mmCIF file of C-alpha atoms in Angstrom:
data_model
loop_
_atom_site.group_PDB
_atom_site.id
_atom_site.type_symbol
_atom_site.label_atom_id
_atom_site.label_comp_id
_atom_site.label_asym_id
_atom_site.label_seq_id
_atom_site.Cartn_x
_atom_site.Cartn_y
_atom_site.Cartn_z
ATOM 1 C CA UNK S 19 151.481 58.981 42.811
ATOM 2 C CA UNK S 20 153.194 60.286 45.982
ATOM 3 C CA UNK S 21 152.299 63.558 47.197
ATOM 4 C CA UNK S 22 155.539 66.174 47.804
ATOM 5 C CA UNK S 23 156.167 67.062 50.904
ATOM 6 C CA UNK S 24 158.663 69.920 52.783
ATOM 7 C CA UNK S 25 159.909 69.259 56.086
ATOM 8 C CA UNK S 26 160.461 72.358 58.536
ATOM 9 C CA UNK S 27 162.667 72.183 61.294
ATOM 10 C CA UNK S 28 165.718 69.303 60.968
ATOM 11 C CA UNK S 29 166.301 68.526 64.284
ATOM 12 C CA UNK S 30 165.728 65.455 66.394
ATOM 13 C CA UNK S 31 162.077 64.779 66.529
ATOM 14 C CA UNK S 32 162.272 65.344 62.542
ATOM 15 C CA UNK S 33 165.300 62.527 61.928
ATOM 16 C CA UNK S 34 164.026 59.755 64.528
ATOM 17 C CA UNK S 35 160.583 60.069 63.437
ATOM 18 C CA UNK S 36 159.435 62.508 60.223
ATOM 19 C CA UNK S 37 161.771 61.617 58.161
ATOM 20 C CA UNK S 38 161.203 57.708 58.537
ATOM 21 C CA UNK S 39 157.422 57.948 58.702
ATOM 22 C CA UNK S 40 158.117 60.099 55.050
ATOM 23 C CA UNK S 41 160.172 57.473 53.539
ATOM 24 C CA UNK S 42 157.962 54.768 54.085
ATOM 25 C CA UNK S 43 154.681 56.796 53.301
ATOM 26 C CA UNK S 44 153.298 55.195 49.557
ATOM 27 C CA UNK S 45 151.509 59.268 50.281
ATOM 28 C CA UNK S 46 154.245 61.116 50.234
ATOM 29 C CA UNK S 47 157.978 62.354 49.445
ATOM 30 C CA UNK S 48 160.188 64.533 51.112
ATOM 31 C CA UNK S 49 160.423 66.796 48.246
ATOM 32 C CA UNK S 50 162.424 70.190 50.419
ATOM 33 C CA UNK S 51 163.330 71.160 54.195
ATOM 34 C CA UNK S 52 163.687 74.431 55.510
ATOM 35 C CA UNK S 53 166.174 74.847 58.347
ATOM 36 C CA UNK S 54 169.115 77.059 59.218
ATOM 37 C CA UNK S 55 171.410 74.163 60.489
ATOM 38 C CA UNK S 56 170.014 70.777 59.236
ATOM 39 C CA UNK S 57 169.721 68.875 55.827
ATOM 40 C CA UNK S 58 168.621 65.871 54.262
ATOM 41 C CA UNK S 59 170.785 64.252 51.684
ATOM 42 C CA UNK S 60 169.847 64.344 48.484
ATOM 43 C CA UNK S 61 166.890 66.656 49.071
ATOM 44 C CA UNK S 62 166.745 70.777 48.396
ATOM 45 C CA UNK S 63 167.439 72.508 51.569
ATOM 46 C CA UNK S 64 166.391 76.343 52.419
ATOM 47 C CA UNK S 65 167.366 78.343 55.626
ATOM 48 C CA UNK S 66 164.083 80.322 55.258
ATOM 49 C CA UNK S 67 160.200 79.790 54.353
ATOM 50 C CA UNK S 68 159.674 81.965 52.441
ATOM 51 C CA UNK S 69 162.322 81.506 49.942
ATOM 52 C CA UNK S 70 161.437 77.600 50.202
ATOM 53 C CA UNK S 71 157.161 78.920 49.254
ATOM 54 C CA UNK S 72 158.544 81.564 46.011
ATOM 55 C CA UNK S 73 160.748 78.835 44.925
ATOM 56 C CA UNK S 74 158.885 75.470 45.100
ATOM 57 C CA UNK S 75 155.162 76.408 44.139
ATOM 58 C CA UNK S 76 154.866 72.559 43.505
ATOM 59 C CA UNK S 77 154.690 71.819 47.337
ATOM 60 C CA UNK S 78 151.430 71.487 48.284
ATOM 61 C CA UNK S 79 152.184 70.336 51.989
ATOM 62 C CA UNK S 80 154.111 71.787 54.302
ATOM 63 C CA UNK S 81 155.131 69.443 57.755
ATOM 64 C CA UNK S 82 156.537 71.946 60.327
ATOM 65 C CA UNK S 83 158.516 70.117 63.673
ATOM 66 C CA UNK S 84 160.252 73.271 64.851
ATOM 67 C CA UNK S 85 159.838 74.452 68.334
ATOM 68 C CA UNK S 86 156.260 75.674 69.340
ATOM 69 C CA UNK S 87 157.380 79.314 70.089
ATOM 70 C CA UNK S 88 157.967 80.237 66.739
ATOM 71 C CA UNK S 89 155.331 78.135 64.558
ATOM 72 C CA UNK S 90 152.868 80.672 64.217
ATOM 73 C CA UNK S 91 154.656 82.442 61.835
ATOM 74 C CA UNK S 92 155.861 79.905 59.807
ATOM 75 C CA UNK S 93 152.317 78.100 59.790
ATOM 76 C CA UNK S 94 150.696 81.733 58.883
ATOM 77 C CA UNK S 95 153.170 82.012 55.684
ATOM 78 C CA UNK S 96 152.795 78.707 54.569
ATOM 79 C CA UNK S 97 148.475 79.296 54.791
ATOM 80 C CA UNK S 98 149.274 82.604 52.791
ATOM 81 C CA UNK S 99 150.814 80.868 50.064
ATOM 82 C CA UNK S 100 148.346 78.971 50.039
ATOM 83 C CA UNK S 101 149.696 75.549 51.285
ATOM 84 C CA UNK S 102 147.849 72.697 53.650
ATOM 85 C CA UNK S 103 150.181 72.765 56.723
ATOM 86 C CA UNK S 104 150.924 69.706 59.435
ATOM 87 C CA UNK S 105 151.499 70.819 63.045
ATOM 88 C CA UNK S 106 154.125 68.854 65.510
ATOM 89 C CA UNK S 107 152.814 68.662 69.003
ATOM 90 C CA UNK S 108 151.969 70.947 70.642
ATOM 91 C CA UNK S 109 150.084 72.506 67.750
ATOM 92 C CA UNK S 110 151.133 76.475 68.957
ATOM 93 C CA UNK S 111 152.671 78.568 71.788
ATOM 94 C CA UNK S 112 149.448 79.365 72.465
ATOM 95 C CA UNK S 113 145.595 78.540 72.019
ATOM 96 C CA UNK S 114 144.664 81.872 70.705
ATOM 97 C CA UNK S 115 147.432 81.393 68.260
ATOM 98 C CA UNK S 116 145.821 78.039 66.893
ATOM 99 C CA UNK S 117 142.432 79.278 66.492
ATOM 100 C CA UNK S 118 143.630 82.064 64.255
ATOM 101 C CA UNK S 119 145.735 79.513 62.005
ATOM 102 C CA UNK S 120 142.397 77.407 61.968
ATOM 103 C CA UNK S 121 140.233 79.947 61.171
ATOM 104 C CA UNK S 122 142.961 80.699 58.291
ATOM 105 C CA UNK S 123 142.844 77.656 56.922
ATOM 106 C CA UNK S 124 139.317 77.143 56.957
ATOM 107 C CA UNK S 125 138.939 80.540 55.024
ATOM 108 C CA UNK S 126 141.132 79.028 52.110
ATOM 109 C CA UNK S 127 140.062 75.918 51.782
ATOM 110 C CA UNK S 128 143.033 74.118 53.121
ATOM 111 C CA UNK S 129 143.865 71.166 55.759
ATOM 112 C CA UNK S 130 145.364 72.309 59.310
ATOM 113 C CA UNK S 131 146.124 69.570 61.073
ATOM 114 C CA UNK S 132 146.780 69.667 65.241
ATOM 115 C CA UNK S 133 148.557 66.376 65.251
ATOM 116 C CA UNK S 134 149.080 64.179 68.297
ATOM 117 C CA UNK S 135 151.080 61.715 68.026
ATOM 118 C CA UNK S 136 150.383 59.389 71.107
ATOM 119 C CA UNK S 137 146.772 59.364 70.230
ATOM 120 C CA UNK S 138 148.455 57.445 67.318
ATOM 121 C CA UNK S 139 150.005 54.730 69.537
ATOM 122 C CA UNK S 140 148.681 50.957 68.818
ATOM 123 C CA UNK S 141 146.877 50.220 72.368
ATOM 124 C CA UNK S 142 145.117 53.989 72.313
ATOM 125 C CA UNK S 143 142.408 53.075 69.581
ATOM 126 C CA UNK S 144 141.370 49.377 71.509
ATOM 127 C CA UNK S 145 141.598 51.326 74.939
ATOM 128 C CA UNK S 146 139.169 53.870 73.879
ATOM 129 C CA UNK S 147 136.688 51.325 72.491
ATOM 130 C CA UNK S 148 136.850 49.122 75.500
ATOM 131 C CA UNK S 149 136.453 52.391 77.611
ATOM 132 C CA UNK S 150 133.301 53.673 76.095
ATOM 133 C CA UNK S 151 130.726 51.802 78.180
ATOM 134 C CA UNK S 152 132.648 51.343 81.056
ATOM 135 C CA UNK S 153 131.638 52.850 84.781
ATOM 136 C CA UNK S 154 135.088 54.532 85.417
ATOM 137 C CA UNK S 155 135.775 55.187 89.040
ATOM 138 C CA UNK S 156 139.668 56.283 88.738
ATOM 139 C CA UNK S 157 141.973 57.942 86.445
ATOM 140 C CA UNK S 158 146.112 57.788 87.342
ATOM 141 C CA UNK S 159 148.756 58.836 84.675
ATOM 142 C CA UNK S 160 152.176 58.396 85.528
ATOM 143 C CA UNK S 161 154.699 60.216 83.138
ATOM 144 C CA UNK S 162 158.413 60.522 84.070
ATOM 145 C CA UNK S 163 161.356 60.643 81.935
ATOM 146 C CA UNK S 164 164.662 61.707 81.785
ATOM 147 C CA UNK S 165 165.143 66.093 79.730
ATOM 148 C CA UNK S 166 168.987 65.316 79.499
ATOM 149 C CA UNK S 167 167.788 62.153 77.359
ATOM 150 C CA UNK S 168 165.218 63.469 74.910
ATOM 151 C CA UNK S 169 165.870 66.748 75.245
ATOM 152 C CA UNK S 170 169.552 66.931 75.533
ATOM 153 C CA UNK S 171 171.426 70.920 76.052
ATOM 154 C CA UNK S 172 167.579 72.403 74.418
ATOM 155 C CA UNK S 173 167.100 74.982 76.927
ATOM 156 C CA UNK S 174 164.343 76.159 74.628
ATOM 157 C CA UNK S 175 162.158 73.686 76.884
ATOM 158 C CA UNK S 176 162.513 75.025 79.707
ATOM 159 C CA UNK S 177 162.008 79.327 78.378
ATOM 160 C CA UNK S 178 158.310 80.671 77.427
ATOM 161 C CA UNK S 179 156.255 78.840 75.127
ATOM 162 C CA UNK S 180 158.300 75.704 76.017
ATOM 163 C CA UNK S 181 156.229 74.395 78.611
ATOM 164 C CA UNK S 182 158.965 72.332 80.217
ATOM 165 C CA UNK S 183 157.337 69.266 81.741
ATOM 166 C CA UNK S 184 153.901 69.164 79.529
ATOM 167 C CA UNK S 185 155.748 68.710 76.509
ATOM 168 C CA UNK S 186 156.162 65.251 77.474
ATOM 169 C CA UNK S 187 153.401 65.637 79.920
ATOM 170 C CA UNK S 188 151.018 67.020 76.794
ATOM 171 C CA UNK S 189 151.310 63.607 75.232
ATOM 172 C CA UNK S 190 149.962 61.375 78.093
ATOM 173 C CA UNK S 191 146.815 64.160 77.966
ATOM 174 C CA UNK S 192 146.362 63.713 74.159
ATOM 175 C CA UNK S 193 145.755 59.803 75.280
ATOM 176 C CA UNK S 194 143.625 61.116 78.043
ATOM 177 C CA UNK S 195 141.209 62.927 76.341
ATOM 178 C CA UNK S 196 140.911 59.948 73.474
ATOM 179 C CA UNK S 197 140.190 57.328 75.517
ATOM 180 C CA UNK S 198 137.428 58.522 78.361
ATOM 181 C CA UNK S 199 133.770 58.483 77.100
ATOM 182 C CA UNK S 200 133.076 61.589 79.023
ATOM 183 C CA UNK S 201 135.538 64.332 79.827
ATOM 184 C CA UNK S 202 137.151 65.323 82.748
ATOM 185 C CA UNK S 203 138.141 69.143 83.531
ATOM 186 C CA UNK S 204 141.638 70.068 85.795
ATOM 187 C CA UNK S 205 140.636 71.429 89.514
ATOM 188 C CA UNK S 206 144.061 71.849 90.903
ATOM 189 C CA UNK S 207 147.610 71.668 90.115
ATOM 190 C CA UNK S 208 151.284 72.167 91.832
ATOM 191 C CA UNK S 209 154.090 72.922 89.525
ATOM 192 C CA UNK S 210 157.271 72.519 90.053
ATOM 193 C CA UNK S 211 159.666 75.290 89.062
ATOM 194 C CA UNK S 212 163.181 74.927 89.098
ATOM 195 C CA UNK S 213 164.699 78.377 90.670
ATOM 196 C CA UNK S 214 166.808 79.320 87.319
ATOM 197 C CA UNK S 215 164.016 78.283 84.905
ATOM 198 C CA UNK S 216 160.734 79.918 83.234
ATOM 199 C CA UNK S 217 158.739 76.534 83.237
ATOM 200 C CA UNK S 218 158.045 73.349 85.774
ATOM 201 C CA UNK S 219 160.216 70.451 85.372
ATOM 202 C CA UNK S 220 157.715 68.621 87.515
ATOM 203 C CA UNK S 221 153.712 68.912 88.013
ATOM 204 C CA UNK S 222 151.240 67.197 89.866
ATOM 205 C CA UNK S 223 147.655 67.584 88.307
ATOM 206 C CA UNK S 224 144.121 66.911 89.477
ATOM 207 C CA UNK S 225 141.080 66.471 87.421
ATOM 208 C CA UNK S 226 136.908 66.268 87.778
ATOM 209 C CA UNK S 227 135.973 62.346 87.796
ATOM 210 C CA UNK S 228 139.011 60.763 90.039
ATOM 211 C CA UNK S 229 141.505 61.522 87.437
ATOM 212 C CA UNK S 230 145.148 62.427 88.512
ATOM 213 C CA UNK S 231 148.713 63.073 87.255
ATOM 214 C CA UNK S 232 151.629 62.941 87.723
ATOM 215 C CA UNK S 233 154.524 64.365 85.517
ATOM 216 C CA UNK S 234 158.017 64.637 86.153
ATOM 217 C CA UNK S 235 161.341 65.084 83.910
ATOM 218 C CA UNK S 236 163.744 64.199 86.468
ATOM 219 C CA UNK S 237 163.603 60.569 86.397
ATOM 220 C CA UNK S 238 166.960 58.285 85.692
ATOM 221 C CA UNK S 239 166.600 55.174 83.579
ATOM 222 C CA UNK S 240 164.111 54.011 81.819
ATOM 223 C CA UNK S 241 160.870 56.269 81.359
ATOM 224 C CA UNK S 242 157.668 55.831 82.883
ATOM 225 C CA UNK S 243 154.714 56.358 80.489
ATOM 226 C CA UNK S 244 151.639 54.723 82.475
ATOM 227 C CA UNK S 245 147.810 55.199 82.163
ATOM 228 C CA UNK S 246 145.571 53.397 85.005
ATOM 229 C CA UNK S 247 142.075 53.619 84.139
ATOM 230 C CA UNK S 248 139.994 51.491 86.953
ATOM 231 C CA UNK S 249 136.269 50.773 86.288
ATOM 232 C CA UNK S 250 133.564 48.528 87.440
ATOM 233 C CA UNK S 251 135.149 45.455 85.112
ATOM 234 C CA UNK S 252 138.548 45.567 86.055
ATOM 235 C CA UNK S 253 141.337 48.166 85.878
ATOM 236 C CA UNK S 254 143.034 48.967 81.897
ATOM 237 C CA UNK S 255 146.256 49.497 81.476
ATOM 238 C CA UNK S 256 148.538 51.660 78.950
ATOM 239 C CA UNK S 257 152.145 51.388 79.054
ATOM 240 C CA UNK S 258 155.277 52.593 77.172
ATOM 241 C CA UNK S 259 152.995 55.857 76.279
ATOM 242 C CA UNK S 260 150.444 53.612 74.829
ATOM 243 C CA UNK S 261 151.883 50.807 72.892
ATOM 244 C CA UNK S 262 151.435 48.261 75.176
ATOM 245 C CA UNK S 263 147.744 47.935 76.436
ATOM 246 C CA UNK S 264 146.501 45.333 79.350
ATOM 247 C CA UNK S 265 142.949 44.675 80.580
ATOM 248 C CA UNK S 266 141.965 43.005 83.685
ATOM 249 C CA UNK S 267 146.101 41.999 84.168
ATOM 250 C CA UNK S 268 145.747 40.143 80.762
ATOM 251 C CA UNK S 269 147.757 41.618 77.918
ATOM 252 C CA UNK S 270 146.056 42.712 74.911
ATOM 253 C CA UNK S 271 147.482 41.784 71.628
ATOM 254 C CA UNK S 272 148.607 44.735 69.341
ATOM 255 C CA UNK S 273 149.999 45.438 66.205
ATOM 256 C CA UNK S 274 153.541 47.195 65.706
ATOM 257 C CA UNK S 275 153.821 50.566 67.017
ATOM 258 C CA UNK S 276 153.941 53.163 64.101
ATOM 259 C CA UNK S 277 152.899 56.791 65.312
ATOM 260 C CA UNK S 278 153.899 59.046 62.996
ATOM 261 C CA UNK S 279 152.930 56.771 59.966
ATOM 262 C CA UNK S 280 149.770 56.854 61.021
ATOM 263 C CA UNK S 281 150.036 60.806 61.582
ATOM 264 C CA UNK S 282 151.219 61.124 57.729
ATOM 265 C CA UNK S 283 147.792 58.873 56.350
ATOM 266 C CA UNK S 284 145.644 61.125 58.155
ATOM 267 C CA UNK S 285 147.354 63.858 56.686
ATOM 268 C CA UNK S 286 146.693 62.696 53.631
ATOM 269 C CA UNK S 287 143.329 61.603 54.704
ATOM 270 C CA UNK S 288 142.202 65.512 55.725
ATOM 271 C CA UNK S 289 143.639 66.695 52.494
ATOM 272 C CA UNK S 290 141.168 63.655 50.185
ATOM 273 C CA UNK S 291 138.287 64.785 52.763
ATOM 274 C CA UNK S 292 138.925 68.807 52.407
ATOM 275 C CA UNK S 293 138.764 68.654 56.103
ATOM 276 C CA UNK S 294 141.067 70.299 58.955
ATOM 277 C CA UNK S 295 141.829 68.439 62.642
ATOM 278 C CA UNK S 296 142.186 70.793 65.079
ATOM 279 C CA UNK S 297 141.820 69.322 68.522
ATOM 280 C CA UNK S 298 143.348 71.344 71.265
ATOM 281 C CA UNK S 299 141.626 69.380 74.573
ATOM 282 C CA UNK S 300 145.410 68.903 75.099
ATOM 283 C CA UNK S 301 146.508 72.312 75.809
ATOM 284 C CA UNK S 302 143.327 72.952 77.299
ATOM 285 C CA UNK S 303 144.595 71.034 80.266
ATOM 286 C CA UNK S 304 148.317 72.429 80.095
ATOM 287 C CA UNK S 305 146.695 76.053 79.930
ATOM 288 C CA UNK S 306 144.687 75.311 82.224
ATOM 289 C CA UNK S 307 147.514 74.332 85.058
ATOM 290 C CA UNK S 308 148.892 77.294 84.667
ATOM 291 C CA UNK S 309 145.949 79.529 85.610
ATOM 292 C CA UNK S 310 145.039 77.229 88.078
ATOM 293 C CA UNK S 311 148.621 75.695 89.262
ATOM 294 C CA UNK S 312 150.390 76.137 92.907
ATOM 295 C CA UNK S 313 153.754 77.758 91.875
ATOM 296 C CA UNK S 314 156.535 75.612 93.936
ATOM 297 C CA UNK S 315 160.202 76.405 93.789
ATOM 298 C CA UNK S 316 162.507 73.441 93.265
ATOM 299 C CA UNK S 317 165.955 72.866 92.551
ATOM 300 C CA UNK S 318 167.814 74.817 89.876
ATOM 301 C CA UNK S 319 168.625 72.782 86.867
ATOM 302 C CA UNK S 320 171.062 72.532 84.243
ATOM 303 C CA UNK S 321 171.845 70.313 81.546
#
């Protein structure tokens, strides 16, 4: 028997990718959303949290895919009441913000879970096992896409707590810090900050152990989501943020790409377990460029 679900924050990451990953989960059913513009057919829709919590006691779970900036709050009420709550990346705002909800739900007994949903990409898992007795000698990620595309007129991006570039950027470092047997630390960093905007729309990154990056959100066309890991048998290769997967130049057969199905079955894995997944190595790094990152003025933008 499915479990029920409620779905915070109808926007675009929730339609291309919650909402099918829900419907084809044997786990779970969308059973309410909570947003003050979007709906689901068919499904009970609330503007607000915590009418959706008095009014629907039967929800156990509670998905939220709103913006990071305000998640706290939502993720705090939905703890309160008692609920196990599933974060969209990044997990919070802030780190200090994700400890507390961790520490919350580890006080009640419930499931947080940080989820990551390139970590959840097909080549990631053979990558990492091929990785872990490898002599690496250097590291290059290559991440450029096109904000007008995937973020189109969301100008939240690019205020505080958006993080402009390493919200894509975040995603190649989620694969980063899965697939290296030993980890790496950032040691310098320029960002790129367009003259009219609170966050970089491009950053260059460098880490402990040969590792680089290279983010940038400017980029016409197709995107660019490359990780070059070189070692002492040959160089590996993730492309297409980790769905495609090449060793040596020989392609390395794969199953079908389905992220965020996987991210919904270890949901409901935590929950079975009475476990939480917290892992913020991620924002680590991201947090991390911005205490050590070279401020550099670019270009104003607009969409």
């Amino acid at each position: 028997m499915s479990t029920p679900v409620a779905l915070v924050g109808i926007g675009k990451i929730a339609e291309d990718q919650h909402l099918p990953a829900i419907a084809s989960s044997d786990d779970w059913h969308l059973a309410a959303t909570v947003s003050r513009s979007g709906s689901v057919p068919d499904v009970e829709g609330f503007t607000g949290i915590e009418e959706m919590l008095a009014t629907r006691p039967d929800i156990p779970v509670i998905s939220l895919c709103l913006p990071p900036a305000p998640r706290f709050a939502y993720a705090q009420a939905a703890l309160e009441a008692g609920r196990h709550v599933m974060l969209e990346k990044p997990p919070g705002a802030t780190l200090a913000e994700v400890h507390t909800l961790a520490a919350m739900a580890r006080e009640r007994g419930l499931t947080l879970f940080a989820s990551w949903h390139s970590r959840a990409a097909c080549g990631v898992a053979p990558a990492r096992e091929w990785l872990a007795d490898k002599r690496i000698t250097r590291v290059h990620i290559d991440w450029q896409e096109d904000v007008r595309e995937w973020h189109p007129g969301q100008d939240w991006v690019f205020e505080p707590g958006g993080m402009g570039v390493f919200d894509p950027g975040i995603n190649a470092l989620s694969i980063l810090t899965e697939i290296l047997p030993h980890p790496v630390h950032l040691t310098a960093a320029t960002l790129d900050f367009p003259a009219n905007r609170a966050t970089p729309i491009a950053a260059n990154l460098r880490f402990t152990g040969n590792t680089t990056a290279h983010f940038n959100w400017l980029q016409e066309g197709p995107p660019t989501w490359d990780i070059d890991v070189e070692t002492s048998e040959g160089t590996l290769h993730l492309g297409k943020g980790g769905s495609t997967l090449s060793i040596g130049g020989a392609d390395h057969p794969l199953p079908r790409n389905t992220e965020y199905a996987g991210l919904y079955a270890r949901m409901a894995e935590c929950i079975a377990l009475g476990i939480s997944d917290v892992d913020l190595a991620p924002m680590v790094h991201v947090a991390d460029a911005f205490t050590l990152g070279q401020r550099v003025e670019a270009a104003e933008f607009s969409f």
